[in-house]
mmCIF file with all atom_site columns, C-alpha atoms in Angstrom:
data_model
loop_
_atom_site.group_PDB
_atom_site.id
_atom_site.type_symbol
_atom_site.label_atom_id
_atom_site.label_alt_id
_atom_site.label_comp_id
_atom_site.label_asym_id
_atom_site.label_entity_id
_atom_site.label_seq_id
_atom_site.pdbx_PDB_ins_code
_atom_site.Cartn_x
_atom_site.Cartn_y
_atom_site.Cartn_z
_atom_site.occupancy
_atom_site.B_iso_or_equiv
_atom_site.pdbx_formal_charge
_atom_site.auth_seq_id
_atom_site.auth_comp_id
_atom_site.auth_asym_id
_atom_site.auth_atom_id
_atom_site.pdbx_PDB_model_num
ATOM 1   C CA . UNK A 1 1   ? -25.322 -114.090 -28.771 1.00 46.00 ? 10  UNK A CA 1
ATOM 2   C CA . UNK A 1 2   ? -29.354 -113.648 -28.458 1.00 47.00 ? 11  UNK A CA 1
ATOM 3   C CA . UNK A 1 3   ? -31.236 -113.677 -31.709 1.00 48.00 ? 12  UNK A CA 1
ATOM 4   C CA . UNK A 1 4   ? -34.872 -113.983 -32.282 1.00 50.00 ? 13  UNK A CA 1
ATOM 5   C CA . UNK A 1 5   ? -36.542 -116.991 -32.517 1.00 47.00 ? 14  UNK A CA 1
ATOM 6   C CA . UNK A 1 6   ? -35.061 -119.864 -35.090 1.00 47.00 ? 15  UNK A CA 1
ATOM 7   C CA . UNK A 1 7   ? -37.718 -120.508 -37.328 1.00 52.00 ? 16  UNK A CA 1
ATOM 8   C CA . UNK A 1 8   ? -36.095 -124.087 -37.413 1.00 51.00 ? 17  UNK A CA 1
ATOM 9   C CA . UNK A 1 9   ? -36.478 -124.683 -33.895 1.00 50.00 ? 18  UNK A CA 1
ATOM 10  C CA . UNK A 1 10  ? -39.310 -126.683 -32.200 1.00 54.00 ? 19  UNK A CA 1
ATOM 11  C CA . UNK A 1 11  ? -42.343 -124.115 -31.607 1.00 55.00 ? 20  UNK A CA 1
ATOM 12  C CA . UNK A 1 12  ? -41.831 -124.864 -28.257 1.00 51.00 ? 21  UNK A CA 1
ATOM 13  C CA . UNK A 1 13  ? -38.471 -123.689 -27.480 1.00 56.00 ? 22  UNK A CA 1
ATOM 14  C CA . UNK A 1 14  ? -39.361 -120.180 -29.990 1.00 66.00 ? 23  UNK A CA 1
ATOM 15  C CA . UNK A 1 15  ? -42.532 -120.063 -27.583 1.00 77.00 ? 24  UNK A CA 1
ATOM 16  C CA . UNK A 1 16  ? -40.305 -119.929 -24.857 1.00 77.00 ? 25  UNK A CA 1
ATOM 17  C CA . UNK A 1 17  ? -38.172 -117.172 -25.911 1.00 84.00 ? 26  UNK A CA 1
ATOM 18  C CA . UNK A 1 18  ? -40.889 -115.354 -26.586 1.00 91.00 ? 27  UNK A CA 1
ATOM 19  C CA . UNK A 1 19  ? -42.420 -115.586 -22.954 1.00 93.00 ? 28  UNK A CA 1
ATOM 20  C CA . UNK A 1 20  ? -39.212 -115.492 -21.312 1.00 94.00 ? 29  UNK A CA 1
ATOM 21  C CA . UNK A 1 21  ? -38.550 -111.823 -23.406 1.00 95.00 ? 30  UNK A CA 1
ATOM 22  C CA . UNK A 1 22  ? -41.996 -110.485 -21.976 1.00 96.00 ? 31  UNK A CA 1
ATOM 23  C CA . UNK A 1 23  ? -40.859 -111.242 -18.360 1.00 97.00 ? 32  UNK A CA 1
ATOM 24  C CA . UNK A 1 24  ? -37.723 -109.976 -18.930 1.00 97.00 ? 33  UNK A CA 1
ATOM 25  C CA . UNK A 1 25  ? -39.252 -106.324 -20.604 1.00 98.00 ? 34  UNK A CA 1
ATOM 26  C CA . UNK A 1 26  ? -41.944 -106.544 -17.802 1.00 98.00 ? 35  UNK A CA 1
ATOM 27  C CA . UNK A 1 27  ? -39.385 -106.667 -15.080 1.00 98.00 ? 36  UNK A CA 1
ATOM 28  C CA . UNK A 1 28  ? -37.106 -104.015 -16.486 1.00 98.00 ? 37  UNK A CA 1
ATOM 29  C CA . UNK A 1 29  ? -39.931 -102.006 -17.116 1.00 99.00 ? 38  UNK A CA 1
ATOM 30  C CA . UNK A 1 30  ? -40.794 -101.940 -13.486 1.00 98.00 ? 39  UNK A CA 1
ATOM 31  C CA . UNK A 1 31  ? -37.765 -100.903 -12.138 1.00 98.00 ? 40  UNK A CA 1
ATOM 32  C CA . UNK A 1 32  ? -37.590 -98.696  -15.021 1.00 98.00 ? 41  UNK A CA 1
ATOM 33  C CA . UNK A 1 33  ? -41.038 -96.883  -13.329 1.00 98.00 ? 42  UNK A CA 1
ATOM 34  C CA . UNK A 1 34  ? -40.100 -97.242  -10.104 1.00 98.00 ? 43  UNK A CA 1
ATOM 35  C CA . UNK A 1 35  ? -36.843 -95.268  -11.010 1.00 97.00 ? 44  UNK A CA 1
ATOM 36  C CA . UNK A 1 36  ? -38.137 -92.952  -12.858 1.00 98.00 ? 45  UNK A CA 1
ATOM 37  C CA . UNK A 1 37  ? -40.992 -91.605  -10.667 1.00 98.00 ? 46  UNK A CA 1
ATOM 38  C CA . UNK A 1 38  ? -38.366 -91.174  -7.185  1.00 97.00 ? 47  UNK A CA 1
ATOM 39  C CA . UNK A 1 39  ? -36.391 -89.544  -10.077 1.00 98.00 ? 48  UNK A CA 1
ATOM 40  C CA . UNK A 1 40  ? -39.283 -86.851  -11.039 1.00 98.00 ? 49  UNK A CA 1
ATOM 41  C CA . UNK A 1 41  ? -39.866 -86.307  -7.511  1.00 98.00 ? 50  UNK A CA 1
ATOM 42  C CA . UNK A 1 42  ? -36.463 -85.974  -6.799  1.00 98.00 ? 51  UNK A CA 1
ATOM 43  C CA . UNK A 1 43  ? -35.900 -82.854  -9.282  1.00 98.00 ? 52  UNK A CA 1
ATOM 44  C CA . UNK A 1 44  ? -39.696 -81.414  -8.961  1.00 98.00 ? 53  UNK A CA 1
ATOM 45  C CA . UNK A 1 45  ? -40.006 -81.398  -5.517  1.00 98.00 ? 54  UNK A CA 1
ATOM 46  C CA . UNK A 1 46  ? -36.741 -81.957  -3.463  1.00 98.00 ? 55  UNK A CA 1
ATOM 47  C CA . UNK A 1 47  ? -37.827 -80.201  -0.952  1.00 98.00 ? 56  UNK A CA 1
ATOM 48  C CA . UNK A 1 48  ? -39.892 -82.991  0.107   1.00 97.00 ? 57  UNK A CA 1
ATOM 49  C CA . UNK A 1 49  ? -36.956 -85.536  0.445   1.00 97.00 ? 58  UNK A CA 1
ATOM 50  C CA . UNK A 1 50  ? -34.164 -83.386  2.227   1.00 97.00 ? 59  UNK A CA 1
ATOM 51  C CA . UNK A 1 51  ? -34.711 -84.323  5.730   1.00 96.00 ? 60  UNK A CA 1
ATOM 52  C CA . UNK A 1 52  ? -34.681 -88.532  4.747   1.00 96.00 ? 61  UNK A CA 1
ATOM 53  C CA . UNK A 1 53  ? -31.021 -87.651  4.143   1.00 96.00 ? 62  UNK A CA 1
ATOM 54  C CA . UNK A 1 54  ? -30.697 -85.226  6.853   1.00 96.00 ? 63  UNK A CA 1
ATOM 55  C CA . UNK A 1 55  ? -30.231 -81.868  4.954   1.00 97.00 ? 64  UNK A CA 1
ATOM 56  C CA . UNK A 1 56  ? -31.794 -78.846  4.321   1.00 97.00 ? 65  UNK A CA 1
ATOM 57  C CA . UNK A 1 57  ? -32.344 -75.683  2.644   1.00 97.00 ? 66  UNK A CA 1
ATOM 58  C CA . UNK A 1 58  ? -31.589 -74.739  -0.760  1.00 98.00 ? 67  UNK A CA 1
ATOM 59  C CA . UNK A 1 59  ? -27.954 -77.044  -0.270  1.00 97.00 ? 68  UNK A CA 1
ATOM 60  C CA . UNK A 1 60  ? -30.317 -79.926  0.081   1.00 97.00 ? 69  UNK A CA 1
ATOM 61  C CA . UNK A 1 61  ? -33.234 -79.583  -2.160  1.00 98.00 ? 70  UNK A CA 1
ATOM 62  C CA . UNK A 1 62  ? -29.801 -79.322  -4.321  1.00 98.00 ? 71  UNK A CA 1
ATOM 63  C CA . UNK A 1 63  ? -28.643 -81.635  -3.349  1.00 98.00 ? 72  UNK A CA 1
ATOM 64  C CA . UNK A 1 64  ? -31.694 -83.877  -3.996  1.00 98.00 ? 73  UNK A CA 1
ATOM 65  C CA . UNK A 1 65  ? -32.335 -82.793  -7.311  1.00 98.00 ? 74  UNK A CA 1
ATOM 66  C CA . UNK A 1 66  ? -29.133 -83.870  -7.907  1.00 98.00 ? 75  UNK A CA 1
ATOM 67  C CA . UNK A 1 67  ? -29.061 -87.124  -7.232  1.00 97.00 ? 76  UNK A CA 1
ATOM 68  C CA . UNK A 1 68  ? -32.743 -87.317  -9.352  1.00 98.00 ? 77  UNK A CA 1
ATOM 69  C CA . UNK A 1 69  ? -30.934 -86.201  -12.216 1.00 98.00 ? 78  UNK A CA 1
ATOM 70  C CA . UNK A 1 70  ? -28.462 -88.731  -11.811 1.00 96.00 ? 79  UNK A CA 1
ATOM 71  C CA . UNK A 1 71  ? -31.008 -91.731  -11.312 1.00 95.00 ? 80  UNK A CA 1
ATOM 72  C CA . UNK A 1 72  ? -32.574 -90.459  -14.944 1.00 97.00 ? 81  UNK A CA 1
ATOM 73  C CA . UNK A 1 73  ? -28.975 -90.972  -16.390 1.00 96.00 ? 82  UNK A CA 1
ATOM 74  C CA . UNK A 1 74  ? -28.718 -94.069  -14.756 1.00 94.00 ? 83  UNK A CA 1
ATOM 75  C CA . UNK A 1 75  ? -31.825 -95.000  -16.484 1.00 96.00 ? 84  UNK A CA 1
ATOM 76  C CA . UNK A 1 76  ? -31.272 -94.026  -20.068 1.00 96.00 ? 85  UNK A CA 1
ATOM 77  C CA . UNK A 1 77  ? -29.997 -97.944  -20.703 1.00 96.00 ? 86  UNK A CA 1
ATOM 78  C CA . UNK A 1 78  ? -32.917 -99.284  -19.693 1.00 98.00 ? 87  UNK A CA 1
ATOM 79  C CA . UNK A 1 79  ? -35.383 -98.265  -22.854 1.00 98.00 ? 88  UNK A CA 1
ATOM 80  C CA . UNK A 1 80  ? -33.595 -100.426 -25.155 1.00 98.00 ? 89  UNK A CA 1
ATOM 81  C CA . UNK A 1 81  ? -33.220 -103.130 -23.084 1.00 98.00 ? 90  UNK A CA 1
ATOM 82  C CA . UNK A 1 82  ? -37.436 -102.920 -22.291 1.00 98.00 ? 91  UNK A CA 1
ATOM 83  C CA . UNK A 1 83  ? -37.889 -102.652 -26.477 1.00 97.00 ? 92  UNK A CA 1
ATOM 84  C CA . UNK A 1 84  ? -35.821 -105.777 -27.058 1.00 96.00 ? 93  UNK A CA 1
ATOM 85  C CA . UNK A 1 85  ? -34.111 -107.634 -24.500 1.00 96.00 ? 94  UNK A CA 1
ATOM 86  C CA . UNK A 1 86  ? -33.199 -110.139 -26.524 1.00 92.00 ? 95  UNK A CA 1
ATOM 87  C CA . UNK A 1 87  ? -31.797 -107.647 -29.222 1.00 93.00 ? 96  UNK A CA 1
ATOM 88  C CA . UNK A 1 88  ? -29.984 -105.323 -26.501 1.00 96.00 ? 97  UNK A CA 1
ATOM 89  C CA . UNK A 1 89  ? -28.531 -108.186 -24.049 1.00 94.00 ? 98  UNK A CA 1
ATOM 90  C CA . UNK A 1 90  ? -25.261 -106.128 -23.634 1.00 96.00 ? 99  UNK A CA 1
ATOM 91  C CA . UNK A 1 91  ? -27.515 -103.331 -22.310 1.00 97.00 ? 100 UNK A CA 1
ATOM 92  C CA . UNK A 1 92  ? -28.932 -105.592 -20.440 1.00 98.00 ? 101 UNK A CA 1
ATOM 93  C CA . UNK A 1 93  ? -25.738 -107.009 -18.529 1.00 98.00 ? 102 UNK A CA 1
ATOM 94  C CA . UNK A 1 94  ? -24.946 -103.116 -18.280 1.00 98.00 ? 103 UNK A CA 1
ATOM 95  C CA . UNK A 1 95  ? -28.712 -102.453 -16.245 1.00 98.00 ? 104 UNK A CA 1
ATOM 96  C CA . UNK A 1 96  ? -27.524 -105.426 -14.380 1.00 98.00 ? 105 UNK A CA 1
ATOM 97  C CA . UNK A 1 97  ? -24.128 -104.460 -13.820 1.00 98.00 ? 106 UNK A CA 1
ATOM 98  C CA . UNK A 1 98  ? -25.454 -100.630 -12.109 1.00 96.00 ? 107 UNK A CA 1
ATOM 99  C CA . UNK A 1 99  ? -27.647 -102.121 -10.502 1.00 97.00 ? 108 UNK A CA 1
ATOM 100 C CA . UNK A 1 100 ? -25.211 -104.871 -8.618  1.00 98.00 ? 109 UNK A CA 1
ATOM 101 C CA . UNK A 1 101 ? -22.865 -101.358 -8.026  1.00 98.00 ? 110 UNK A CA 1
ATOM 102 C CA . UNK A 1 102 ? -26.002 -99.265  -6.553  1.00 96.00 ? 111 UNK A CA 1
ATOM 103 C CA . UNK A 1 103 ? -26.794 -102.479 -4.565  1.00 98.00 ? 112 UNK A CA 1
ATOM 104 C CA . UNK A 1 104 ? -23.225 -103.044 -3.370  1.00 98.00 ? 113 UNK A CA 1
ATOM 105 C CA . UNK A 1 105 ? -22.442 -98.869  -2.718  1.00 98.00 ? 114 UNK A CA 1
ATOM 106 C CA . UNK A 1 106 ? -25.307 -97.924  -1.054  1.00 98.00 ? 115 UNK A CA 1
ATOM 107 C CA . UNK A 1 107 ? -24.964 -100.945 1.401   1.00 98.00 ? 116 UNK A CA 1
ATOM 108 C CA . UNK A 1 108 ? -21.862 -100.138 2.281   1.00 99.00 ? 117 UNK A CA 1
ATOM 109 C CA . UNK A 1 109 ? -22.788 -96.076  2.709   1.00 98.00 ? 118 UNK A CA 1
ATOM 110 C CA . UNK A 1 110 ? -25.367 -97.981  5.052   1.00 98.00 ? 119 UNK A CA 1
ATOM 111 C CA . UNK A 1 111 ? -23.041 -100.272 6.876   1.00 98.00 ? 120 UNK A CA 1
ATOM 112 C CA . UNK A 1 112 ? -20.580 -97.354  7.297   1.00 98.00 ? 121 UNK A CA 1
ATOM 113 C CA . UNK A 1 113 ? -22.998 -95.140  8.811   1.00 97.00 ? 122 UNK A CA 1
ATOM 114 C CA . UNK A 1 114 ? -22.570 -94.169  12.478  1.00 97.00 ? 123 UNK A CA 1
ATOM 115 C CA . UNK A 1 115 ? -25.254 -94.311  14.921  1.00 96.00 ? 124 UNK A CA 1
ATOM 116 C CA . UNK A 1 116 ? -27.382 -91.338  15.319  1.00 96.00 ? 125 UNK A CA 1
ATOM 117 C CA . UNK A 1 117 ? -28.541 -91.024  11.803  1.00 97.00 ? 126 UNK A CA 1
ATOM 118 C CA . UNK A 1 118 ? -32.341 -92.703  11.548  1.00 96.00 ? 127 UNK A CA 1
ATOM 119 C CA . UNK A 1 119 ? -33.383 -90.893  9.012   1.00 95.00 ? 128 UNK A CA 1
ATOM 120 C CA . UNK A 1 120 ? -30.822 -91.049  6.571   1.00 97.00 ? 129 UNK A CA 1
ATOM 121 C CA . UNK A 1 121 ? -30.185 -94.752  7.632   1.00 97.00 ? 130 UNK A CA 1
ATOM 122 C CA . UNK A 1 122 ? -33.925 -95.494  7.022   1.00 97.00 ? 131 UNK A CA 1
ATOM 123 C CA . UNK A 1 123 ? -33.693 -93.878  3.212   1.00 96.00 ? 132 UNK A CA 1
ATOM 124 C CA . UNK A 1 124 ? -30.656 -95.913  2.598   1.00 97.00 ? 133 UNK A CA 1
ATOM 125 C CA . UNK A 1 125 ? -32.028 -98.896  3.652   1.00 98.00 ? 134 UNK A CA 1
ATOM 126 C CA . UNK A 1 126 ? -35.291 -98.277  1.549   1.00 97.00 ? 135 UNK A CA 1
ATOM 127 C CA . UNK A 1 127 ? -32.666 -97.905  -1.213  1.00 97.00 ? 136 UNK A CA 1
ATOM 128 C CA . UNK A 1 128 ? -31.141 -100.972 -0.444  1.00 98.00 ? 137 UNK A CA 1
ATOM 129 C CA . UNK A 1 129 ? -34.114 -103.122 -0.401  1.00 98.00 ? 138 UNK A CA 1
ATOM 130 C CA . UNK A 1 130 ? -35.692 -102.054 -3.781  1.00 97.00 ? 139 UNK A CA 1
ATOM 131 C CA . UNK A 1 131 ? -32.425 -102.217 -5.956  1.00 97.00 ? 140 UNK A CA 1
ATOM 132 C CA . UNK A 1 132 ? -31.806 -105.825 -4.389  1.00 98.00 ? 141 UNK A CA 1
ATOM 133 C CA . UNK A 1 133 ? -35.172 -106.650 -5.411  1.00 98.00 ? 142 UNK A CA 1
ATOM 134 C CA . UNK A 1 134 ? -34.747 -104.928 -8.535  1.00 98.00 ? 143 UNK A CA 1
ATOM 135 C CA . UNK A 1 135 ? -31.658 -106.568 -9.138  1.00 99.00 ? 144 UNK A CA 1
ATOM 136 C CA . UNK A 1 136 ? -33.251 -110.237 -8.135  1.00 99.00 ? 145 UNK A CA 1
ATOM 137 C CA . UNK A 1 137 ? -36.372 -109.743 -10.272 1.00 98.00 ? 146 UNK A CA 1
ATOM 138 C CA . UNK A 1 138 ? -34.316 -108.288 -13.590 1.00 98.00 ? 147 UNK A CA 1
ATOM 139 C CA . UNK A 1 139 ? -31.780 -110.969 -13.028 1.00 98.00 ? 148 UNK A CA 1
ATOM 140 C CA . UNK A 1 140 ? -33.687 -114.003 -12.720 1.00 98.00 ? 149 UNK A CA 1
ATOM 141 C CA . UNK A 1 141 ? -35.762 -112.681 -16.051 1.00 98.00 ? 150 UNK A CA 1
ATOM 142 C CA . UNK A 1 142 ? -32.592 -111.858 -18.152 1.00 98.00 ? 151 UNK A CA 1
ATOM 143 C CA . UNK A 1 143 ? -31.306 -115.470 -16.805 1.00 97.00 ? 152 UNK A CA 1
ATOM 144 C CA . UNK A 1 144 ? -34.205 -117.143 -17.992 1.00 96.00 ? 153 UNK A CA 1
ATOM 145 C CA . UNK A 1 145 ? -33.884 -115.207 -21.386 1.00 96.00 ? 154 UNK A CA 1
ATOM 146 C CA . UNK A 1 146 ? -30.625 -116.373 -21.745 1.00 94.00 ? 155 UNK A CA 1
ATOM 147 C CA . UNK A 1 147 ? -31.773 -120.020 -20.934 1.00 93.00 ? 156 UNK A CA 1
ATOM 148 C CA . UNK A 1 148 ? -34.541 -119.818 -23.381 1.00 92.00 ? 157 UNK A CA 1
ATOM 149 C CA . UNK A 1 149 ? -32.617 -118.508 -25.914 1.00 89.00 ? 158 UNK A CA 1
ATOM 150 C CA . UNK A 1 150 ? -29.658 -121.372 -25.606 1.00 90.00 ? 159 UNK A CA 1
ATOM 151 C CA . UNK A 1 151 ? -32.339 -124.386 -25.492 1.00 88.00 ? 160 UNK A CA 1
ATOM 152 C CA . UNK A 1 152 ? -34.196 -122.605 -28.842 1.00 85.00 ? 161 UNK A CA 1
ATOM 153 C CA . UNK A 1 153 ? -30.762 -122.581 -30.705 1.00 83.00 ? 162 UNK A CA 1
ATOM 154 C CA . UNK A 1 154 ? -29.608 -125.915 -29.570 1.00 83.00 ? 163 UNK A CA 1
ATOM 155 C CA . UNK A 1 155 ? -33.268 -127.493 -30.770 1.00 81.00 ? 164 UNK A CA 1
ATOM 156 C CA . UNK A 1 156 ? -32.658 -125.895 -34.106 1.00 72.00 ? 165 UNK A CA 1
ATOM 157 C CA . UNK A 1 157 ? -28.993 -127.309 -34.109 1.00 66.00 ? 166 UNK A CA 1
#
């Protein structure tokens, strides 16, 4: 389990925690922004998106705004985990965890699609390359948090 900084360890290894917690809030916090904004402009102005996925009219916009809701409730984890990463590491394995299935479901929507379909295979694949980044950048901070945090409790062992 995470915990903040043993005041018996080394200031070293509680130094460590520390800057390994600020990458990790930095780097959920960007995919937090990132999400959050296509979310906005998902429900404000769907319009605007329908024909990346190939639909249109009020079915689409729909549609759209649909899915932007659903990236804001796929981003109501995230908060807690930005607050205190080392405090909310469960969250954090959850952020992880949705963003591995995202990753994983929208590449196969992708590799499924038949040919014909630029424009919805060109969102997808914008999709596809943020959430893997997202999901590289969060994971190598909340792996480095979880480093940090072993070495700091085994130095105050």
């Amino acid at each position: 389990m995470l915990s903040t900084p043993d005041t018996n360890a080394p200031a070293a290894c509680r130094s460590g925690v520390q800057r390994s917690a600020w990458f990790a809030r930095l780097a959920f916090a960007a995919v937090f922004v990132v999400n959050v904004q296509c979310a906005v402009q998902f429900v404000l102005w769907p319009e605007a998106y329908t024909s990346g996925f190939e639909l249109a009219g009020v079915p689409g916009a729909t549609a759209v705004r649909g899915l932007g809701i659903a990236f804001l409730m796929w981003n109501a984890t995230y908060p807690a985990v930005i607050a205190s990463p080392a405090r909310f590491r469960a969250l954090g394995v959850v952020v992880l965890a949705q963003q591995a299935i995202g990753l994983a479901g929208e590449s196969w929507i992708r590799l499924s699609l038949p040919a014909g379909h630029e424009a919805l295979a060109a969102s997808i694949d914008r999709f596809v390359v943020f959430d893997a980044a997202g999901l590289a950048l969060m994971g190598v901070a909340f792996a480095w948090l979880l480093v940090a945090d072993r070495r700091a409790r085994h130095a105050a062992a």
